[in-house]
Amino acid sequence: MNDLPEAFYLPTSDGGYEPTPATQSPWDADAQHGGPPTALLAHLLDASAGPGMRLARISVDFLGPIPRRPARVEVTELRPGRRVRLAQAHLIVDGRATVTAHAWHIAVGPTPPAGSRPLLPPSLSAAPAGHVLPGLSDWGYGQAVEWRFNHRDSGTAQVWTRVRIPLVAGQPLTGLARTLIVADSANGLSLALPPEHWLSIPPTMTTTLLRPPTGDWVHMDCDTHLSDDGLGLARATLLDPGGYVGEVTQPLLVRRR
């Protein structure tokens, strides 16, 4: 494995963020994979929410290819509140919004009576290493995450993920960032059709979180379903060694290349 960059993003002197090669898309060396920008927007939305609030859902819209160029982020509060809060963020590159996100935060409170069934992931120690996209191993984002597979077949995958570098240089990697750096990979992990012949493009991604994960590893139980008129839906259940963390959904544009 090549030497990894210091982080996915380097802070710039004007308050912006410079993407490193760790953000690199597999399809275009000058573009970013959707995972790091999603995590960056969530990181800044979370910082704006204040103490006692936890990010419960984030929906991210990709407005086109995301250039691997310096960017700034604008955060706006849409619905203030002490118990629930809605805010949006834009990733702006060369004066144009390339990614937009909407995040709901919910205030934490007393522990409710236990009632949910336990949902535990398969063994990490039994999962061999692999690549997020079969046959592609030398692209920036793919190398910046460790992928260990319990299962993989056409349209399904069970994989442990470990992000290898910080999101932003000089800042610790949070559980929220670990989750959202990998969440947008649900589609790529569970491709139902060979990528050399078919496009499978998610224009948007939604992650709903029960809680942040603990530890270095996040497990994704992924599957992709296809309609008979050119659409698809990728989803993933997120877990950590302690159990259930949340869900990812991605609608897909499916076309022959």
Tab-separated table of C-alpha atoms in Angstrom:
chain	number	residue	atom	x	y	z
A	1	MET	CA	0.000	0.000	0.000
A	2	ASN	CA	1.290	3.449	-0.898
A	3	ASP	CA	2.001	6.027	1.805
A	4	LEU	CA	-1.259	7.641	2.889
A	5	PRO	CA	-1.834	11.404	3.096
A	6	GLU	CA	-2.009	13.103	6.479
A	7	ALA	CA	-5.822	13.305	6.278
A	8	PHE	CA	-8.672	13.506	3.778
A	9	TYR	CA	-8.648	17.326	4.071
A	10	LEU	CA	-6.065	19.937	4.979
A	11	PRO	CA	-7.349	23.209	6.522
A	12	THR	CA	-6.413	26.277	4.465
A	13	SER	CA	-5.423	29.715	5.739
A	14	ASP	CA	-8.720	31.244	4.564
A	15	GLY	CA	-10.890	28.803	6.538
A	16	GLY	CA	-11.428	26.350	3.696
A	17	TYR	CA	-10.413	22.764	3.061
A	18	GLU	CA	-8.004	21.275	0.540
A	19	PRO	CA	-8.811	17.670	-0.446
A	20	THR	CA	-5.860	15.289	-0.499
A	21	PRO	CA	-5.434	12.259	-2.796
A	22	ALA	CA	-7.270	10.183	-0.125
A	23	THR	CA	-10.543	11.677	-1.415
A	24	GLN	CA	-9.908	10.447	-4.984
A	25	SER	CA	-12.804	8.860	-6.901
A	26	PRO	CA	-12.189	5.542	-8.679
A	27	TRP	CA	-13.635	6.892	-11.927
A	28	ASP	CA	-11.895	10.285	-12.166
A	29	ALA	CA	-8.566	11.167	-10.527
A	30	ASP	CA	-9.587	14.849	-10.440
A	31	ALA	CA	-12.879	14.171	-8.616
A	32	GLN	CA	-13.750	13.161	-5.056
A	33	HIS	CA	-15.552	10.072	-3.845
A	34	GLY	CA	-18.807	11.042	-2.122
A	35	GLY	CA	-17.820	9.698	1.296
A	36	PRO	CA	-15.259	12.286	2.453
A	37	PRO	CA	-17.353	15.359	1.455
A	38	THR	CA	-20.363	13.828	3.217
A	39	ALA	CA	-18.333	13.365	6.385
A	40	LEU	CA	-16.876	16.880	6.172
A	41	LEU	CA	-20.315	18.503	5.892
A	42	ALA	CA	-21.634	16.353	8.734
A	43	HIS	CA	-18.621	17.249	10.872
A	44	LEU	CA	-19.276	20.972	10.464
A	45	LEU	CA	-23.042	20.626	10.856
A	46	ASP	CA	-22.438	18.697	14.067
A	47	ALA	CA	-20.072	21.370	15.376
A	48	SER	CA	-22.746	24.013	14.775
A	49	ALA	CA	-25.437	22.159	16.738
A	50	GLY	CA	-24.084	22.801	20.210
A	51	PRO	CA	-23.856	20.500	23.260
A	52	GLY	CA	-26.576	18.008	24.071
A	53	MET	CA	-27.642	17.501	20.436
A	54	ARG	CA	-26.822	14.437	18.360
A	55	LEU	CA	-27.003	14.045	14.590
A	56	ALA	CA	-29.874	11.647	13.862
A	57	ARG	CA	-30.191	11.881	10.077
A	58	ILE	CA	-28.246	13.426	7.221
A	59	SER	CA	-29.350	13.573	3.587
A	60	VAL	CA	-26.661	14.520	1.080
A	61	ASP	CA	-27.293	15.548	-2.540
A	62	PHE	CA	-24.454	15.361	-5.067
A	63	LEU	CA	-25.032	18.141	-7.609
A	64	GLY	CA	-22.467	16.802	-10.080
A	65	PRO	CA	-18.878	15.577	-10.023
A	66	ILE	CA	-17.051	16.898	-6.945
A	67	PRO	CA	-13.774	18.517	-8.073
A	68	ARG	CA	-10.693	17.626	-6.056
A	69	ARG	CA	-9.962	21.296	-5.488
A	70	PRO	CA	-9.964	23.623	-2.451
A	71	ALA	CA	-13.452	24.182	-1.066
A	72	ARG	CA	-15.281	26.174	1.547
A	73	VAL	CA	-18.331	25.149	3.542
A	74	GLU	CA	-21.377	27.274	4.358
A	75	VAL	CA	-23.667	26.153	7.221
A	76	THR	CA	-27.159	27.622	7.725
A	77	GLU	CA	-29.665	26.851	10.473
A	78	LEU	CA	-33.113	26.200	8.982
A	79	ARG	CA	-35.136	25.171	12.022
A	80	PRO	CA	-33.672	26.108	15.415
A	81	GLY	CA	-34.834	24.309	18.506
A	82	ARG	CA	-33.827	22.927	21.893
A	83	ARG	CA	-35.114	19.405	21.160
A	84	VAL	CA	-34.883	19.091	17.379
A	85	ARG	CA	-32.879	21.178	14.915
A	86	LEU	CA	-32.551	21.222	11.119
A	87	ALA	CA	-29.550	22.766	9.378
A	88	GLN	CA	-28.040	22.669	5.909
A	89	ALA	CA	-24.499	22.868	4.561
A	90	HIS	CA	-23.007	23.443	1.114
A	91	LEU	CA	-19.604	22.380	-0.173
A	92	ILE	CA	-18.587	25.189	-2.523
A	93	VAL	CA	-15.826	24.703	-5.093
A	94	ASP	CA	-14.853	27.472	-7.548
A	95	GLY	CA	-17.897	29.486	-6.470
A	96	ARG	CA	-20.389	26.655	-7.118
A	97	ALA	CA	-22.196	24.367	-4.671
A	98	THR	CA	-21.183	20.795	-5.530
A	99	VAL	CA	-22.673	18.979	-2.513
A	100	THR	CA	-25.513	20.009	-0.241
A	101	ALA	CA	-26.569	18.344	3.014
A	102	HIS	CA	-29.519	18.599	5.383
A	103	ALA	CA	-29.089	17.303	8.932
A	104	TRP	CA	-31.549	16.759	11.759
A	105	HIS	CA	-30.158	16.877	15.284
A	106	ILE	CA	-32.133	15.555	18.263
A	107	ALA	CA	-31.451	16.390	21.899
A	108	VAL	CA	-30.249	13.502	24.049
A	109	GLY	CA	-32.175	12.666	27.219
A	110	PRO	CA	-32.901	10.000	29.829
A	111	THR	CA	-32.460	6.342	28.939
A	112	PRO	CA	-35.819	4.793	27.891
A	113	PRO	CA	-36.838	1.267	28.907
A	114	ALA	CA	-34.949	-1.381	26.931
A	115	GLY	CA	-37.022	-2.867	24.155
A	116	SER	CA	-34.983	-3.290	20.970
A	117	ARG	CA	-33.724	-6.734	19.952
A	118	PRO	CA	-29.949	-7.226	19.853
A	119	LEU	CA	-28.405	-7.191	16.384
A	120	LEU	CA	-24.747	-8.194	16.321
A	121	PRO	CA	-22.360	-8.261	13.353
A	122	PRO	CA	-20.423	-11.306	12.109
A	123	SER	CA	-16.876	-11.937	13.280
A	124	LEU	CA	-14.172	-9.431	12.375
A	125	SER	CA	-11.377	-11.955	12.897
A	126	ALA	CA	-12.910	-14.241	10.252
A	127	ALA	CA	-13.097	-11.485	7.604
A	128	PRO	CA	-10.243	-11.428	5.036
A	129	ALA	CA	-9.030	-8.166	3.499
A	130	GLY	CA	-10.382	-7.037	0.128
A	131	HIS	CA	-11.099	-3.979	-2.021
A	132	VAL	CA	-14.212	-1.810	-2.144
A	133	LEU	CA	-14.371	-2.264	-5.930
A	134	PRO	CA	-13.175	-5.594	-7.363
A	135	GLY	CA	-10.118	-5.146	-9.574
A	136	LEU	CA	-9.424	-1.576	-8.386
A	137	SER	CA	-6.900	-1.223	-5.576
A	138	ASP	CA	-4.698	1.817	-6.229
A	139	TRP	CA	-7.097	4.765	-5.965
A	140	GLY	CA	-6.946	7.217	-3.093
A	141	TYR	CA	-10.209	6.663	-1.222
A	142	GLY	CA	-10.028	2.894	-1.645
A	143	GLN	CA	-6.616	2.830	0.051
A	144	ALA	CA	-7.576	5.226	2.858
A	145	VAL	CA	-10.059	2.684	4.268
A	146	GLU	CA	-9.383	-0.914	5.302
A	147	TRP	CA	-12.028	-3.329	3.961
A	148	ARG	CA	-12.484	-6.814	5.443
A	149	PHE	CA	-15.241	-9.005	3.981
A	150	ASN	CA	-17.403	-11.600	5.715
A	151	HIS	CA	-19.395	-12.127	2.509
A	152	ARG	CA	-19.610	-10.750	-1.015
A	153	ASP	CA	-21.748	-11.760	-3.968
A	154	SER	CA	-23.599	-10.012	-6.775
A	155	GLY	CA	-25.870	-7.481	-5.069
A	156	THR	CA	-24.819	-8.204	-1.480
A	157	ALA	CA	-21.832	-7.643	0.812
A	158	GLN	CA	-20.973	-7.849	4.492
A	159	VAL	CA	-17.821	-5.870	5.238
A	160	TRP	CA	-15.928	-4.428	8.164
A	161	THR	CA	-14.455	-0.969	7.506
A	162	ARG	CA	-11.702	0.933	9.291
A	163	VAL	CA	-10.820	4.472	8.242
A	164	ARG	CA	-7.027	4.759	8.320
A	165	ILE	CA	-6.493	8.556	8.513
A	166	PRO	CA	-8.225	11.591	10.096
A	167	LEU	CA	-10.981	13.428	8.265
A	168	VAL	CA	-9.331	16.833	8.828
A	169	ALA	CA	-5.636	17.189	9.550
A	170	GLY	CA	-4.941	18.026	13.185
A	171	GLN	CA	-8.361	16.863	14.411
A	172	PRO	CA	-9.268	13.491	15.941
A	173	LEU	CA	-11.382	11.101	13.883
A	174	THR	CA	-14.850	10.830	15.438
A	175	GLY	CA	-17.285	7.938	15.274
A	176	LEU	CA	-19.604	10.085	13.155
A	177	ALA	CA	-16.828	10.739	10.631
A	178	ARG	CA	-15.852	7.046	10.530
A	179	THR	CA	-19.444	6.169	9.659
A	180	LEU	CA	-20.076	8.789	7.008
A	181	ILE	CA	-16.733	8.392	5.251
A	182	VAL	CA	-17.830	4.835	4.364
A	183	ALA	CA	-21.633	5.169	4.175
A	184	ASP	CA	-21.674	6.288	0.528
A	185	SER	CA	-19.835	3.060	-0.406
A	186	ALA	CA	-22.928	0.880	0.121
A	187	ASN	CA	-23.626	0.927	-3.619
A	188	GLY	CA	-20.043	0.144	-4.647
A	189	LEU	CA	-19.742	-2.683	-2.136
A	190	SER	CA	-22.952	-4.415	-3.286
A	191	LEU	CA	-22.931	-3.796	-7.038
A	192	ALA	CA	-25.546	-5.982	-8.736
A	193	LEU	CA	-24.057	-5.547	-12.227
A	194	PRO	CA	-20.440	-5.541	-13.501
A	195	PRO	CA	-19.129	-1.951	-13.297
A	196	GLU	CA	-17.133	-2.284	-16.526
A	197	HIS	CA	-20.440	-2.618	-18.405
A	198	TRP	CA	-22.978	-0.775	-16.239
A	199	LEU	CA	-23.215	2.609	-14.531
A	200	SER	CA	-24.790	2.652	-11.064
A	201	ILE	CA	-24.912	6.262	-9.891
A	202	PRO	CA	-26.372	7.469	-6.555
A	203	PRO	CA	-27.313	11.171	-6.856
A	204	THR	CA	-28.192	11.305	-3.159
A	205	MET	CA	-27.568	9.382	0.073
A	206	THR	CA	-29.359	9.334	3.429
A	207	THR	CA	-27.910	7.983	6.655
A	208	THR	CA	-30.062	7.644	9.786
A	209	LEU	CA	-28.190	6.977	13.018
A	210	LEU	CA	-29.374	5.419	16.263
A	211	ARG	CA	-26.039	6.236	17.883
A	212	PRO	CA	-22.424	6.891	16.945
A	213	PRO	CA	-20.226	3.789	16.674
A	214	THR	CA	-17.557	3.012	19.234
A	215	GLY	CA	-14.068	1.823	18.370
A	216	ASP	CA	-12.215	1.797	15.069
A	217	TRP	CA	-14.438	-0.566	13.066
A	218	VAL	CA	-17.847	-0.067	11.402
A	219	HIS	CA	-19.625	-3.039	9.807
A	220	MET	CA	-21.830	-2.610	6.711
A	221	ASP	CA	-24.396	-5.223	5.695
A	222	CYS	CA	-25.225	-4.051	2.150
A	223	ASP	CA	-27.566	-5.029	-0.663
A	224	THR	CA	-28.667	-3.547	-3.993
A	225	HIS	CA	-32.032	-4.101	-5.686
A	226	LEU	CA	-32.855	-3.204	-9.309
A	227	SER	CA	-36.196	-2.228	-10.869
A	228	ASP	CA	-37.228	-3.177	-14.406
A	229	ASP	CA	-37.071	0.444	-15.648
A	230	GLY	CA	-33.513	1.587	-14.954
A	231	LEU	CA	-33.572	2.456	-11.250
A	232	GLY	CA	-32.007	0.790	-8.268
A	233	LEU	CA	-31.835	1.058	-4.495
A	234	ALA	CA	-28.743	0.340	-2.418
A	235	ARG	CA	-29.001	0.077	1.348
A	236	ALA	CA	-26.801	-0.873	4.268
A	237	THR	CA	-27.305	-1.705	7.910
A	238	LEU	CA	-24.539	-0.176	10.037
A	239	LEU	CA	-23.182	-1.982	13.104
A	240	ASP	CA	-20.197	-1.909	15.419
A	241	PRO	CA	-18.987	-4.677	17.750
A	242	GLY	CA	-21.660	-3.620	20.263
A	243	GLY	CA	-24.598	-3.866	17.846
A	244	TYR	CA	-26.905	-1.723	15.747
A	245	VAL	CA	-25.793	1.783	14.677
A	246	GLY	CA	-28.066	2.877	11.809
A	247	GLU	CA	-29.115	2.646	8.155
A	248	VAL	CA	-27.984	3.942	4.740
A	249	THR	CA	-30.129	4.293	1.595
A	250	GLN	CA	-29.110	5.361	-1.924
A	251	PRO	CA	-31.432	5.554	-4.970
A	252	LEU	CA	-29.565	4.642	-8.159
A	253	LEU	CA	-29.500	5.570	-11.826
A	254	VAL	CA	-28.697	2.286	-13.627
A	255	ARG	CA	-27.592	2.419	-17.279
A	256	ARG	CA	-25.449	0.385	-19.655
A	257	ARG	CA	-22.154	2.127	-20.404
